[in-house]
Amino acid sequence: SYELTQPPSVSVSPGQTASITCSGDKLGGKYISWFQQKPGQSPVVLIYQDTKRPSGIPERFSGSNSGNAANSGNTAILTISGTQAMDEADYYCQAWDSSTAIFGGGTKLTVL
Amino acid sequence: EVQLVESGGGLVQPGGSLKLSCAASGFSISDSAMHWVRQASGKGLEWVGRVRSKVNSYATAYGASVKGRFTISRDDSKNTAYLQMNSLKTEDTAIYYCTREYSTGFYDIWGQGTMVTVSS
């Protein structure tokens, strides 16, 4: 079965850039979504179709995928520029495989 | 206000059954696929399954861990999706979320979740 791999945790200082990776076989050929989940809350979509941001999502959130960006390999990246304390949360990538939704294991972002 | 509201969660014994509902308001679910996603305490998100729209023949699909035990359905006239869970196991204990798959293939609306506890 298809798997998406994320680092369990990422730390970043306020104002700095955080990068969260999501790896999977031939990931560049799939569309990736990214979700943010804060404790006790439902997930919220930050990025869809690799790079698109829904209305209301701050511009500091951006996405890339190895199929259409500078980074190489089977990796998608969520980038948070100018990270704020409110960005501390769990982040999940998600892709479709044979009409099945696959989620990465999640990454806990700590803003130190 | 656009929202999804799940209900029907609770405590059930292993081997028992439970039916969850997901009521939509502020929009019609008729043109969308509706999905269920669960999350065990302290764990990540796990896709449970989905039911497609009428134009897609209400096709269903399920995750491997629930296939054959869970059934997803919908009633567009009530703007509601359902998750029937049979032969429940302790490992089915989780918060169950329903979510809409928007036309461009991403989850844009999530419910608040309903807790299911399977325990004797």
PDB file of N, CA, C and O in Angstrom, chain B residues 48-103:
ATOM      1  N   VAL B  48     -11.170   6.567   6.334  1.00  0.00           N
ATOM      2  CA  VAL B  48     -12.098   5.451   6.557  1.00  0.00           C
ATOM      3  C   VAL B  48     -12.764   5.041   5.246  1.00  0.00           C
ATOM      4  O   VAL B  48     -12.845   3.855   4.911  1.00  0.00           O
ATOM      5  N   GLY B  49     -13.244   6.046   4.497  1.00  0.00           N
ATOM      6  CA  GLY B  49     -13.896   5.733   3.237  1.00  0.00           C
ATOM      7  C   GLY B  49     -14.699   6.902   2.714  1.00  0.00           C
ATOM      8  O   GLY B  49     -14.701   7.986   3.301  1.00  0.00           O
ATOM      9  N   ARG B  50     -15.385   6.677   1.595  1.00  0.00           N
ATOM     10  CA  ARG B  50     -16.157   7.754   0.980  1.00  0.00           C
ATOM     11  C   ARG B  50     -17.324   7.204   0.171  1.00  0.00           C
ATOM     12  O   ARG B  50     -17.345   6.038  -0.223  1.00  0.00           O
ATOM     13  N   VAL B  51     -18.287   8.122  -0.057  1.00  0.00           N
ATOM     14  CA  VAL B  51     -19.388   7.832  -0.973  1.00  0.00           C
ATOM     15  C   VAL B  51     -19.429   8.974  -1.979  1.00  0.00           C
ATOM     16  O   VAL B  51     -19.399  10.148  -1.609  1.00  0.00           O
ATOM     17  N   ARG B  52     -19.446   8.622  -3.254  1.00  0.00           N
ATOM     18  CA  ARG B  52     -19.479   9.631  -4.298  1.00  0.00           C
ATOM     19  C   ARG B  52     -20.907  10.113  -4.534  1.00  0.00           C
ATOM     20  O   ARG B  52     -21.860   9.633  -3.926  1.00  0.00           O
ATOM     21  N   SER B  53     -21.042  11.078  -5.430  1.00  0.00           N
ATOM     22  CA  SER B  53     -22.338  11.699  -5.701  1.00  0.00           C
ATOM     23  C   SER B  53     -23.188  10.840  -6.634  1.00  0.00           C
ATOM     24  O   SER B  53     -22.718   9.826  -7.176  1.00  0.00           O
ATOM     25  N   LYS B  54     -24.423  11.277  -6.846  1.00  0.00           N
ATOM     26  CA  LYS B  54     -25.350  10.532  -7.693  1.00  0.00           C
ATOM     27  C   LYS B  54     -24.802  10.371  -9.104  1.00  0.00           C
ATOM     28  O   LYS B  54     -24.898   9.280  -9.675  1.00  0.00           O
ATOM     29  N   VAL B  55     -24.193  11.425  -9.653  1.00  0.00           N
ATOM     30  CA  VAL B  55     -23.681  11.356 -11.019  1.00  0.00           C
ATOM     31  C   VAL B  55     -22.546  10.335 -11.122  1.00  0.00           C
ATOM     32  O   VAL B  55     -22.222   9.863 -12.210  1.00  0.00           O
ATOM     33  N   ASN B  56     -21.942  10.021 -10.005  1.00  0.00           N
ATOM     34  CA  ASN B  56     -20.902   8.990  -9.939  1.00  0.00           C
ATOM     35  C   ASN B  56     -21.427   7.717  -9.304  1.00  0.00           C
ATOM     36  O   ASN B  56     -20.670   6.946  -8.694  1.00  0.00           O
ATOM     37  N   SER B  57     -22.752   7.530  -9.431  1.00  0.00           N
ATOM     38  CA  SER B  57     -23.394   6.273  -9.041  1.00  0.00           C
ATOM     39  C   SER B  57     -23.288   5.950  -7.561  1.00  0.00           C
ATOM     40  O   SER B  57     -23.383   4.787  -7.168  1.00  0.00           O
ATOM     41  N   TYR B  58     -23.084   6.972  -6.720  1.00  0.00           N
ATOM     42  CA  TYR B  58     -22.968   6.758  -5.271  1.00  0.00           C
ATOM     43  C   TYR B  58     -21.900   5.702  -4.948  1.00  0.00           C
ATOM     44  O   TYR B  58     -22.041   4.933  -3.987  1.00  0.00           O
ATOM     45  N   ALA B  59     -20.851   5.658  -5.731  1.00  0.00           N
ATOM     46  CA  ALA B  59     -19.795   4.654  -5.531  1.00  0.00           C
ATOM     47  C   ALA B  59     -19.124   4.830  -4.172  1.00  0.00           C
ATOM     48  O   ALA B  59     -18.863   5.943  -3.732  1.00  0.00           O
ATOM     49  N   THR B  60     -18.859   3.714  -3.532  1.00  0.00           N
ATOM     50  CA  THR B  60     -18.209   3.733  -2.230  1.00  0.00           C
ATOM     51  C   THR B  60     -16.832   3.073  -2.300  1.00  0.00           C
ATOM     52  O   THR B  60     -16.556   2.263  -3.186  1.00  0.00           O
ATOM     53  N   ALA B  61     -15.978   3.456  -1.378  1.00  0.00           N
ATOM     54  CA  ALA B  61     -14.661   2.837  -1.220  1.00  0.00           C
ATOM     55  C   ALA B  61     -14.285   2.942   0.247  1.00  0.00           C
ATOM     56  O   ALA B  61     -14.727   3.859   0.946  1.00  0.00           O
ATOM     57  N   TYR B  62     -13.461   1.981   0.703  1.00  0.00           N
ATOM     58  CA  TYR B  62     -13.155   1.890   2.121  1.00  0.00           C
ATOM     59  C   TYR B  62     -11.680   1.609   2.351  1.00  0.00           C
ATOM     60  O   TYR B  62     -11.007   0.985   1.519  1.00  0.00           O
ATOM     61  N   GLY B  63     -11.199   2.043   3.502  1.00  0.00           N
ATOM     62  CA  GLY B  63      -9.856   1.691   3.902  1.00  0.00           C
ATOM     63  C   GLY B  63      -9.766   0.217   4.268  1.00  0.00           C
ATOM     64  O   GLY B  63     -10.772  -0.388   4.663  1.00  0.00           O
ATOM     65  N   ALA B  64      -8.562  -0.335   4.182  1.00  0.00           N
ATOM     66  CA  ALA B  64      -8.382  -1.767   4.391  1.00  0.00           C
ATOM     67  C   ALA B  64      -8.819  -2.211   5.782  1.00  0.00           C
ATOM     68  O   ALA B  64      -9.341  -3.313   5.961  1.00  0.00           O
ATOM     69  N   SER B  65      -8.611  -1.363   6.787  1.00  0.00           N
ATOM     70  CA  SER B  65      -8.894  -1.767   8.168  1.00  0.00           C
ATOM     71  C   SER B  65     -10.385  -1.824   8.481  1.00  0.00           C
ATOM     72  O   SER B  65     -10.770  -2.402   9.509  1.00  0.00           O
ATOM     73  N   VAL B  66     -11.228  -1.260   7.639  1.00  0.00           N
ATOM     74  CA  VAL B  66     -12.668  -1.240   7.926  1.00  0.00           C
ATOM     75  C   VAL B  66     -13.492  -1.927   6.840  1.00  0.00           C
ATOM     76  O   VAL B  66     -14.706  -2.131   7.011  1.00  0.00           O
ATOM     77  N   LYS B  67     -12.857  -2.277   5.747  1.00  0.00           N
ATOM     78  CA  LYS B  67     -13.582  -2.883   4.632  1.00  0.00           C
ATOM     79  C   LYS B  67     -14.291  -4.157   5.059  1.00  0.00           C
ATOM     80  O   LYS B  67     -13.720  -4.995   5.766  1.00  0.00           O
ATOM     81  N   GLY B  68     -15.571  -4.247   4.692  1.00  0.00           N
ATOM     82  CA  GLY B  68     -16.374  -5.403   5.061  1.00  0.00           C
ATOM     83  C   GLY B  68     -17.108  -5.235   6.379  1.00  0.00           C
ATOM     84  O   GLY B  68     -18.006  -6.024   6.699  1.00  0.00           O
ATOM     85  N   ARG B  69     -16.733  -4.220   7.163  1.00  0.00           N
ATOM     86  CA  ARG B  69     -17.392  -3.981   8.452  1.00  0.00           C
ATOM     87  C   ARG B  69     -18.154  -2.661   8.465  1.00  0.00           C
ATOM     88  O   ARG B  69     -19.172  -2.532   9.142  1.00  0.00           O
ATOM     89  N   PHE B  70     -17.644  -1.679   7.735  1.00  0.00           N
ATOM     90  CA  PHE B  70     -18.252  -0.345   7.723  1.00  0.00           C
ATOM     91  C   PHE B  70     -18.946  -0.104   6.386  1.00  0.00           C
ATOM     92  O   PHE B  70     -18.502  -0.583   5.341  1.00  0.00           O
ATOM     93  N   THR B  71     -20.027   0.679   6.430  1.00  0.00           N
ATOM     94  CA  THR B  71     -20.752   1.046   5.216  1.00  0.00           C
ATOM     95  C   THR B  71     -21.062   2.539   5.250  1.00  0.00           C
ATOM     96  O   THR B  71     -21.598   3.039   6.248  1.00  0.00           O
ATOM     97  N   ILE B  72     -20.728   3.208   4.172  1.00  0.00           N
ATOM     98  CA  ILE B  72     -21.005   4.643   4.051  1.00  0.00           C
ATOM     99  C   ILE B  72     -22.165   4.833   3.085  1.00  0.00           C
ATOM    100  O   ILE B  72     -22.220   4.190   2.025  1.00  0.00           O
ATOM    101  N   SER B  73     -23.093   5.698   3.464  1.00  0.00           N
ATOM    102  CA  SER B  73     -24.239   5.993   2.614  1.00  0.00           C
ATOM    103  C   SER B  73     -24.564   7.472   2.713  1.00  0.00           C
ATOM    104  O   SER B  73     -23.919   8.211   3.450  1.00  0.00           O
ATOM    105  N   ARG B  74     -25.560   7.899   1.976  1.00  0.00           N
ATOM    106  CA  ARG B  74     -25.951   9.298   1.988  1.00  0.00           C
ATOM    107  C   ARG B  74     -27.417   9.422   1.650  1.00  0.00           C
ATOM    108  O   ARG B  74     -28.013   8.567   0.980  1.00  0.00           O
ATOM    109  N   ASP B  75     -28.017  10.500   2.119  1.00  0.00           N
ATOM    110  CA  ASP B  75     -29.383  10.852   1.760  1.00  0.00           C
ATOM    111  C   ASP B  75     -29.342  12.322   1.387  1.00  0.00           C
ATOM    112  O   ASP B  75     -29.348  13.197   2.269  1.00  0.00           O
ATOM    113  N   ASP B  76     -29.276  12.590   0.087  1.00  0.00           N
ATOM    114  CA  ASP B  76     -29.136  13.972  -0.364  1.00  0.00           C
ATOM    115  C   ASP B  76     -30.374  14.804  -0.024  1.00  0.00           C
ATOM    116  O   ASP B  76     -30.274  16.017   0.174  1.00  0.00           O
ATOM    117  N   SER B  77     -31.528  14.165   0.091  1.00  0.00           N
ATOM    118  CA  SER B  77     -32.738  14.911   0.436  1.00  0.00           C
ATOM    119  C   SER B  77     -32.679  15.439   1.866  1.00  0.00           C
ATOM    120  O   SER B  77     -33.314  16.445   2.194  1.00  0.00           O
ATOM    121  N   LYS B  78     -31.890  14.755   2.700  1.00  0.00           N
ATOM    122  CA  LYS B  78     -31.691  15.202   4.086  1.00  0.00           C
ATOM    123  C   LYS B  78     -30.343  15.907   4.258  1.00  0.00           C
ATOM    124  O   LYS B  78     -29.985  16.300   5.373  1.00  0.00           O
ATOM    125  N   ASN B  79     -29.608  16.016   3.157  1.00  0.00           N
ATOM    126  CA  ASN B  79     -28.301  16.678   3.182  1.00  0.00           C
ATOM    127  C   ASN B  79     -27.385  16.056   4.244  1.00  0.00           C
ATOM    128  O   ASN B  79     -26.670  16.754   4.970  1.00  0.00           O
ATOM    129  N   THR B  80     -27.414  14.718   4.298  1.00  0.00           N
ATOM    130  CA  THR B  80     -26.725  13.995   5.359  1.00  0.00           C
ATOM    131  C   THR B  80     -26.004  12.770   4.813  1.00  0.00           C
ATOM    132  O   THR B  80     -26.532  12.071   3.932  1.00  0.00           O
ATOM    133  N   ALA B  81     -24.820  12.532   5.353  1.00  0.00           N
ATOM    134  CA  ALA B  81     -24.079  11.305   5.062  1.00  0.00           C
ATOM    135  C   ALA B  81     -24.035  10.456   6.328  1.00  0.00           C
ATOM    136  O   ALA B  81     -24.207  10.977   7.445  1.00  0.00           O
ATOM    137  N   TYR B  82     -23.808   9.157   6.132  1.00  0.00           N
ATOM    138  CA  TYR B  82     -23.848   8.232   7.264  1.00  0.00           C
ATOM    139  C   TYR B  82     -22.655   7.279   7.235  1.00  0.00           C
ATOM    140  O   TYR B  82     -22.084   7.005   6.173  1.00  0.00           O
ATOM    141  N   LEU B  83     -22.309   6.788   8.416  1.00  0.00           N
ATOM    142  CA  LEU B  83     -21.289   5.751   8.545  1.00  0.00           C
ATOM    143  C   LEU B  83     -21.850   4.673   9.470  1.00  0.00           C
ATOM    144  O   LEU B  83     -22.016   4.909  10.670  1.00  0.00           O
ATOM    145  N   GLN B  84     -22.175   3.532   8.878  1.00  0.00           N
ATOM    146  CA  GLN B  84     -22.647   2.393   9.654  1.00  0.00           C
ATOM    147  C   GLN B  84     -21.446   1.538  10.001  1.00  0.00           C
ATOM    148  O   GLN B  84     -20.731   1.079   9.099  1.00  0.00           O
ATOM    149  N   MET B  85     -21.240   1.315  11.288  1.00  0.00           N
ATOM    150  CA  MET B  85     -20.082   0.557  11.766  1.00  0.00           C
ATOM    151  C   MET B  85     -20.555  -0.714  12.451  1.00  0.00           C
ATOM    152  O   MET B  85     -21.281  -0.638  13.449  1.00  0.00           O
ATOM    153  N   ASN B  86     -20.173  -1.852  11.924  1.00  0.00           N
ATOM    154  CA  ASN B  86     -20.526  -3.149  12.497  1.00  0.00           C
ATOM    155  C   ASN B  86     -19.274  -3.883  12.949  1.00  0.00           C
ATOM    156  O   ASN B  86     -18.160  -3.526  12.574  1.00  0.00           O
ATOM    157  N   SER B  87     -19.471  -4.911  13.750  1.00  0.00           N
ATOM    158  CA  SER B  87     -18.359  -5.750  14.232  1.00  0.00           C
ATOM    159  C   SER B  87     -17.222  -4.887  14.758  1.00  0.00           C
ATOM    160  O   SER B  87     -16.050  -5.084  14.422  1.00  0.00           O
ATOM    161  N   LEU B  88     -17.580  -3.952  15.608  1.00  0.00           N
ATOM    162  CA  LEU B  88     -16.585  -2.993  16.079  1.00  0.00           C
ATOM    163  C   LEU B  88     -15.518  -3.654  16.948  1.00  0.00           C
ATOM    164  O   LEU B  88     -15.798  -4.591  17.702  1.00  0.00           O
ATOM    165  N   LYS B  89     -14.303  -3.114  16.805  1.00  0.00           N
ATOM    166  CA  LYS B  89     -13.144  -3.613  17.548  1.00  0.00           C
ATOM    167  C   LYS B  89     -12.609  -2.483  18.427  1.00  0.00           C
ATOM    168  O   LYS B  89     -12.846  -1.308  18.163  1.00  0.00           O
ATOM    169  N   THR B  90     -11.832  -2.859  19.431  1.00  0.00           N
ATOM    170  CA  THR B  90     -11.277  -1.824  20.310  1.00  0.00           C
ATOM    171  C   THR B  90     -10.423  -0.832  19.522  1.00  0.00           C
ATOM    172  O   THR B  90     -10.375   0.356  19.856  1.00  0.00           O
ATOM    173  N   GLU B  91      -9.775  -1.321  18.476  1.00  0.00           N
ATOM    174  CA  GLU B  91      -8.911  -0.437  17.676  1.00  0.00           C
ATOM    175  C   GLU B  91      -9.696   0.529  16.790  1.00  0.00           C
ATOM    176  O   GLU B  91      -9.096   1.372  16.116  1.00  0.00           O
ATOM    177  N   ASP B  92     -11.015   0.429  16.795  1.00  0.00           N
ATOM    178  CA  ASP B  92     -11.847   1.407  16.083  1.00  0.00           C
ATOM    179  C   ASP B  92     -12.113   2.651  16.936  1.00  0.00           C
ATOM    180  O   ASP B  92     -12.732   3.607  16.469  1.00  0.00           O
ATOM    181  N   THR B  93     -11.672   2.622  18.182  1.00  0.00           N
ATOM    182  CA  THR B  93     -11.848   3.765  19.080  1.00  0.00           C
ATOM    183  C   THR B  93     -11.112   4.976  18.517  1.00  0.00           C
ATOM    184  O   THR B  93      -9.898   4.925  18.286  1.00  0.00           O
ATOM    185  N   ALA B  94     -11.852   6.054  18.295  1.00  0.00           N
ATOM    186  CA  ALA B  94     -11.276   7.237  17.643  1.00  0.00           C
ATOM    187  C   ALA B  94     -12.315   8.345  17.576  1.00  0.00           C
ATOM    188  O   ALA B  94     -13.508   8.122  17.823  1.00  0.00           O
ATOM    189  N   ILE B  95     -11.842   9.521  17.216  1.00  0.00           N
ATOM    190  CA  ILE B  95     -12.734  10.596  16.788  1.00  0.00           C
ATOM    191  C   ILE B  95     -12.992  10.389  15.304  1.00  0.00           C
ATOM    192  O   ILE B  95     -12.048  10.191  14.535  1.00  0.00           O
ATOM    193  N   TYR B  96     -14.253  10.449  14.920  1.00  0.00           N
ATOM    194  CA  TYR B  96     -14.625  10.274  13.520  1.00  0.00           C
ATOM    195  C   TYR B  96     -15.073  11.623  12.952  1.00  0.00           C
ATOM    196  O   TYR B  96     -15.996  12.247  13.485  1.00  0.00           O
ATOM    197  N   TYR B  97     -14.390  12.024  11.889  1.00  0.00           N
ATOM    198  CA  TYR B  97     -14.716  13.269  11.200  1.00  0.00           C
ATOM    199  C   TYR B  97     -15.359  12.955   9.852  1.00  0.00           C
ATOM    200  O   TYR B  97     -14.943  12.024   9.153  1.00  0.00           O
ATOM    201  N   CYS B  98     -16.342  13.752   9.475  1.00  0.00           N
ATOM    202  CA  CYS B  98     -16.775  13.714   8.086  1.00  0.00           C
ATOM    203  C   CYS B  98     -16.213  14.966   7.400  1.00  0.00           C
ATOM    204  O   CYS B  98     -15.979  15.998   8.038  1.00  0.00           O
ATOM    205  N   THR B  99     -15.996  14.841   6.107  1.00  0.00           N
ATOM    206  CA  THR B  99     -15.405  15.932   5.364  1.00  0.00           C
ATOM    207  C   THR B  99     -15.878  15.895   3.924  1.00  0.00           C
ATOM    208  O   THR B  99     -16.186  14.825   3.387  1.00  0.00           O
ATOM    209  N   ARG B 100     -15.970  17.052   3.325  1.00  0.00           N
ATOM    210  CA  ARG B 100     -16.400  17.152   1.935  1.00  0.00           C
ATOM    211  C   ARG B 100     -15.190  17.186   1.013  1.00  0.00           C
ATOM    212  O   ARG B 100     -14.225  17.917   1.270  1.00  0.00           O
ATOM    213  N   GLU B 101     -15.252  16.422  -0.040  1.00  0.00           N
ATOM    214  CA  GLU B 101     -14.250  16.505  -1.090  1.00  0.00           C
ATOM    215  C   GLU B 101     -14.741  17.520  -2.117  1.00  0.00           C
ATOM    216  O   GLU B 101     -15.718  17.285  -2.821  1.00  0.00           O
ATOM    217  N   TYR B 102     -14.070  18.650  -2.164  1.00  0.00           N
ATOM    218  CA  TYR B 102     -14.438  19.693  -3.114  1.00  0.00           C
ATOM    219  C   TYR B 102     -14.153  19.228  -4.531  1.00  0.00           C
ATOM    220  O   TYR B 102     -13.380  18.283  -4.744  1.00  0.00           O
ATOM    221  N   SER B 103     -14.742  19.890  -5.516  1.00  0.00           N
ATOM    222  CA  SER B 103     -14.665  19.434  -6.904  1.00  0.00           C
ATOM    223  C   SER B 103     -13.236  19.289  -7.412  1.00  0.00           C
ATOM    224  O   SER B 103     -12.950  18.450  -8.273  1.00  0.00           O
TER     225      SER B 103
END
